CSV table of C-alpha atoms in Angstrom, one decimal:
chain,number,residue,atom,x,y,z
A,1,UNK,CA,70.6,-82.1,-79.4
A,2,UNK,CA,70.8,-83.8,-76.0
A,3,UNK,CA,69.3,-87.0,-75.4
A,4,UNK,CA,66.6,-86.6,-72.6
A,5,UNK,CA,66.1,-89.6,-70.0
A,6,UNK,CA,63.9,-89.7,-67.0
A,7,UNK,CA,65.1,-91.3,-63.6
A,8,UNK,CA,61.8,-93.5,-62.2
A,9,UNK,CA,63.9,-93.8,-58.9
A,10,UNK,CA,66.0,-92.0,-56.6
A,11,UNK,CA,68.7,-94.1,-57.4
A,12,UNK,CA,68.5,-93.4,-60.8
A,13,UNK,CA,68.2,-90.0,-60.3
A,14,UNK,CA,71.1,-90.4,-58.2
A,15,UNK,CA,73.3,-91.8,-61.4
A,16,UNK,CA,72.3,-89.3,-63.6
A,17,UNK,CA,73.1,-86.5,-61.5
A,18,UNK,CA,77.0,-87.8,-61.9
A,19,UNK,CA,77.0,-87.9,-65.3
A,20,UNK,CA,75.9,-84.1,-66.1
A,21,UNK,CA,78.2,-81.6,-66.9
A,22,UNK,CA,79.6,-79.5,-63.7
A,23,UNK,CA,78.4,-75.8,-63.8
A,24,UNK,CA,81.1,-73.4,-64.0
A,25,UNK,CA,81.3,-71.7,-60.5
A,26,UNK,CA,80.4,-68.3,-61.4
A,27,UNK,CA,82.9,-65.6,-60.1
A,28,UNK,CA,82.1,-62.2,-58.6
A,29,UNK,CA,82.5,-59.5,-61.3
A,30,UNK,CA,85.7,-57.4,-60.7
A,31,UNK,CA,84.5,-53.9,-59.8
A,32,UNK,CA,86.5,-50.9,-61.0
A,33,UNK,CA,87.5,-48.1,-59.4
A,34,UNK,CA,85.1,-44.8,-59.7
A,35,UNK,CA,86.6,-41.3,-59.8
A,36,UNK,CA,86.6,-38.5,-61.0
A,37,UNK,CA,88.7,-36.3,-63.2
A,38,UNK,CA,90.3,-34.9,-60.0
A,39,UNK,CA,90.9,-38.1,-58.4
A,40,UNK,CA,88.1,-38.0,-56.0
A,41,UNK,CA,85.4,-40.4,-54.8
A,42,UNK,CA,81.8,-39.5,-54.5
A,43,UNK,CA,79.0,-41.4,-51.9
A,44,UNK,CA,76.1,-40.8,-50.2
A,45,UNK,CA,75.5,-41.6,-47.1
A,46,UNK,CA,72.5,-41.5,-44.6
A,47,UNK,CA,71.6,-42.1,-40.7
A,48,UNK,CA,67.9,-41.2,-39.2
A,49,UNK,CA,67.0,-38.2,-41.4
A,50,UNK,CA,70.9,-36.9,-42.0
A,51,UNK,CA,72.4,-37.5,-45.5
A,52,UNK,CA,75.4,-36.8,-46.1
A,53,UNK,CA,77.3,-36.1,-49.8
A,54,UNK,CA,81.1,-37.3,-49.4
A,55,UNK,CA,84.2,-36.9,-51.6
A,56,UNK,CA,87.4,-38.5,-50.6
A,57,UNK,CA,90.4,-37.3,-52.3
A,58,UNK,CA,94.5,-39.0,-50.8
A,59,UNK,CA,95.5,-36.4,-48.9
A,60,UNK,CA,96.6,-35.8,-45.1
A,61,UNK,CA,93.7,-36.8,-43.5
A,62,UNK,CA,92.0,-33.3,-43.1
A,63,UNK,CA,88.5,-34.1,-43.2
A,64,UNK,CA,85.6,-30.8,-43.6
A,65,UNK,CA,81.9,-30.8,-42.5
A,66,UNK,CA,80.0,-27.9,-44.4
A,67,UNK,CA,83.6,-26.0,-44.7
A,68,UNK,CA,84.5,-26.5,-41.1
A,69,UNK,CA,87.0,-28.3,-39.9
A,70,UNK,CA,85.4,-32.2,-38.1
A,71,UNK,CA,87.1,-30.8,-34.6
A,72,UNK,CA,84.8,-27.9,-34.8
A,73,UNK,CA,81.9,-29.0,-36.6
A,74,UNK,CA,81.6,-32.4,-34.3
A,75,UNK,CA,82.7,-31.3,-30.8
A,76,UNK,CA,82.6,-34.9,-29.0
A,77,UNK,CA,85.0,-37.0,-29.2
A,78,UNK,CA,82.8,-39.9,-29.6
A,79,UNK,CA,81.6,-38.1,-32.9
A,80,UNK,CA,84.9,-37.4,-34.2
A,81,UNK,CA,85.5,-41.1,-33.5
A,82,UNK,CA,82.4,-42.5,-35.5
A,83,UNK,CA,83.6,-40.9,-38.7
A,84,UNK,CA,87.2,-42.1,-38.5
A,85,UNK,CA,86.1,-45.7,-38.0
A,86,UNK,CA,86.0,-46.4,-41.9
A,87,UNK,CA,89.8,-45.3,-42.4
A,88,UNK,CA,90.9,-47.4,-38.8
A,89,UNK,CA,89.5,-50.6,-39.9
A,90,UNK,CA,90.7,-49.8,-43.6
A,91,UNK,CA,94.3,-49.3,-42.0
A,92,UNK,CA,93.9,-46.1,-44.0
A,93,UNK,CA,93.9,-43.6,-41.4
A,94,UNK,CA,95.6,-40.0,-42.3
A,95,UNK,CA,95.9,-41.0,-45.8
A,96,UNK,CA,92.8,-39.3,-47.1
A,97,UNK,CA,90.9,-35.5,-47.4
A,98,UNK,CA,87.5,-35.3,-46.9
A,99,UNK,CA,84.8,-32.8,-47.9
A,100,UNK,CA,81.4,-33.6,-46.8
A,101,UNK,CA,77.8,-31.7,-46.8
A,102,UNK,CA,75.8,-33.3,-44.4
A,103,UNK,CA,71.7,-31.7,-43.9
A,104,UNK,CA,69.3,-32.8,-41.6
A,105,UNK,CA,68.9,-34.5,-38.3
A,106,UNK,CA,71.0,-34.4,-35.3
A,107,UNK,CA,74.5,-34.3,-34.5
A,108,UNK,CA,74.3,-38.0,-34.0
A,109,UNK,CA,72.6,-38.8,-37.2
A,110,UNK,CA,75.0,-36.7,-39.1
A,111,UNK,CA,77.6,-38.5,-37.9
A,112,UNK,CA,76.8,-41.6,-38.7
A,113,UNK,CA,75.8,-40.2,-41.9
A,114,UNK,CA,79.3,-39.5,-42.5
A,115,UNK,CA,80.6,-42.6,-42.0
A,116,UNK,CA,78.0,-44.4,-44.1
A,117,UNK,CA,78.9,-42.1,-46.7
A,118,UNK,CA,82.9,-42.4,-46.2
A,119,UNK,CA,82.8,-46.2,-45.8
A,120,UNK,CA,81.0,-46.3,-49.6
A,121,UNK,CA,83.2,-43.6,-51.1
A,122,UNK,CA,86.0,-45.5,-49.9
A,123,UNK,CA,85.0,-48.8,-51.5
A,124,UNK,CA,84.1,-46.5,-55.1
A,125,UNK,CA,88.1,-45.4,-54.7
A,126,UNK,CA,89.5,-48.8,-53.8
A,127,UNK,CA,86.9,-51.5,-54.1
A,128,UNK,CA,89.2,-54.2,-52.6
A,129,UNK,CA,88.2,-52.2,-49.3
A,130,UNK,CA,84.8,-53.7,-49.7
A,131,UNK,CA,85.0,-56.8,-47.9
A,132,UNK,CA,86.7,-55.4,-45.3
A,133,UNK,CA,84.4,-52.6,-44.3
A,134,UNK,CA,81.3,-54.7,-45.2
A,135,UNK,CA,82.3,-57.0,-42.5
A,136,UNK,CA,82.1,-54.2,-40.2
A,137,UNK,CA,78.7,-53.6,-41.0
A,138,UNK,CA,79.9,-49.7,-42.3
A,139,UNK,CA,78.4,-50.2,-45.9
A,140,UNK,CA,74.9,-51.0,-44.4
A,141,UNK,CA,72.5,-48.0,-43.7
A,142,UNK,CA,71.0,-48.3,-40.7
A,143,UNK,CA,67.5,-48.6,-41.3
A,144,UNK,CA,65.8,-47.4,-37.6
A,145,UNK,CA,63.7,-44.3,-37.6
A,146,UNK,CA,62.0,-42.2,-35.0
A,147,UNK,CA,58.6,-44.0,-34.4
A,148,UNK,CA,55.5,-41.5,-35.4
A,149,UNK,CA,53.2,-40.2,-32.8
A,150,UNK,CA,49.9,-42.4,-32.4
A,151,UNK,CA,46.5,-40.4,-31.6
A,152,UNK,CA,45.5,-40.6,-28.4
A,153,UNK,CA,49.3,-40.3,-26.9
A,154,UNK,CA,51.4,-38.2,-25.2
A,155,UNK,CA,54.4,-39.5,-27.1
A,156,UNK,CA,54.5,-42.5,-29.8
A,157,UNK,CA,53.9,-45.3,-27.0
A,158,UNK,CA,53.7,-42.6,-23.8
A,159,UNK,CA,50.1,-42.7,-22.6
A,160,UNK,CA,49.2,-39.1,-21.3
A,161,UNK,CA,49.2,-39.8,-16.9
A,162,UNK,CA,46.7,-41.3,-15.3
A,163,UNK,CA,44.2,-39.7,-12.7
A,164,UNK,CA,41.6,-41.5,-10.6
A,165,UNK,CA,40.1,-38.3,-9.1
């Protein structure tokens, strides 16, 4: 057994403090990849009130939103660019197919659904991605919500307007 001492000072403290044994620094745990039998990676991802249910699979970069193709299914460009973002900042861009299901919300929330769900599917297939994309803030889910209506207002701050007459 280990002999116990007490320090009375800080000085003493200060001594015994060089003489006990340095902890090991721990290491992170290596993750492994998960896939399934067919090679595929499955996340989930969710903006607002959107989730989305993504499998990524190396392929030619076709990616399908409720069995359409992203072009058609997210006409702006800016929402065709939100869910590319993982695979640009990845440097993996047109090297994998995705199939996504994506309910709820708005075209916007899907979106961003999408690439909360793509950014963590990505890291299950390749989990040296993680740093990467967690650095760009793509494996956080954004946690802001529509506010609820308040009694009493128009709105969920917007007073109803104001007559004097």
């Amino acid at each position: 057994m280990s002999e116990q001492t007490t320090a009375t000072s800080l000085a003493e403290l200060k001594n015994l403090v060089g003489t006990l044994p340095a902890a090991a620094p721990a290491e992170a745990p290596k993750r492994e990849p998960k896939r399934d039998a067919l090679g595929r990676a499955y996340a989930t991802g969710s903006r607002k009130e959107s989730v989305a249910r993504v499998w990524v699979m190396p392929g030619k970069g076709n990616i399908t939103v409720n069995d359409k193709p992203a072009s058609k299914y997210f006409a702006r460009p800016v929402l065709r660019m939100i869910i590319t973002q993982p695979f640009l900042v990845a440097d993996r861009y047109q090297q994998f197919d995705v199939v996504c299901t994506v309910k709820g919300g708005g075209l916007s929330g899907q979106a961003g659904a999408v690439r909360h769900g793509i950014a963590r599917a990505l890291c299950n297939y390749d989990p040296e991605l993680r740093g990467i994309l967690k650095k760009a803030g793509f494996l956080t889910r954004d946690p802001r919500a529509v506010e609820r209506k308040k009694y009493g207002k128009a709105k969920a701050r917007r007073s109803f307007q104001f007559s004097k007459r």
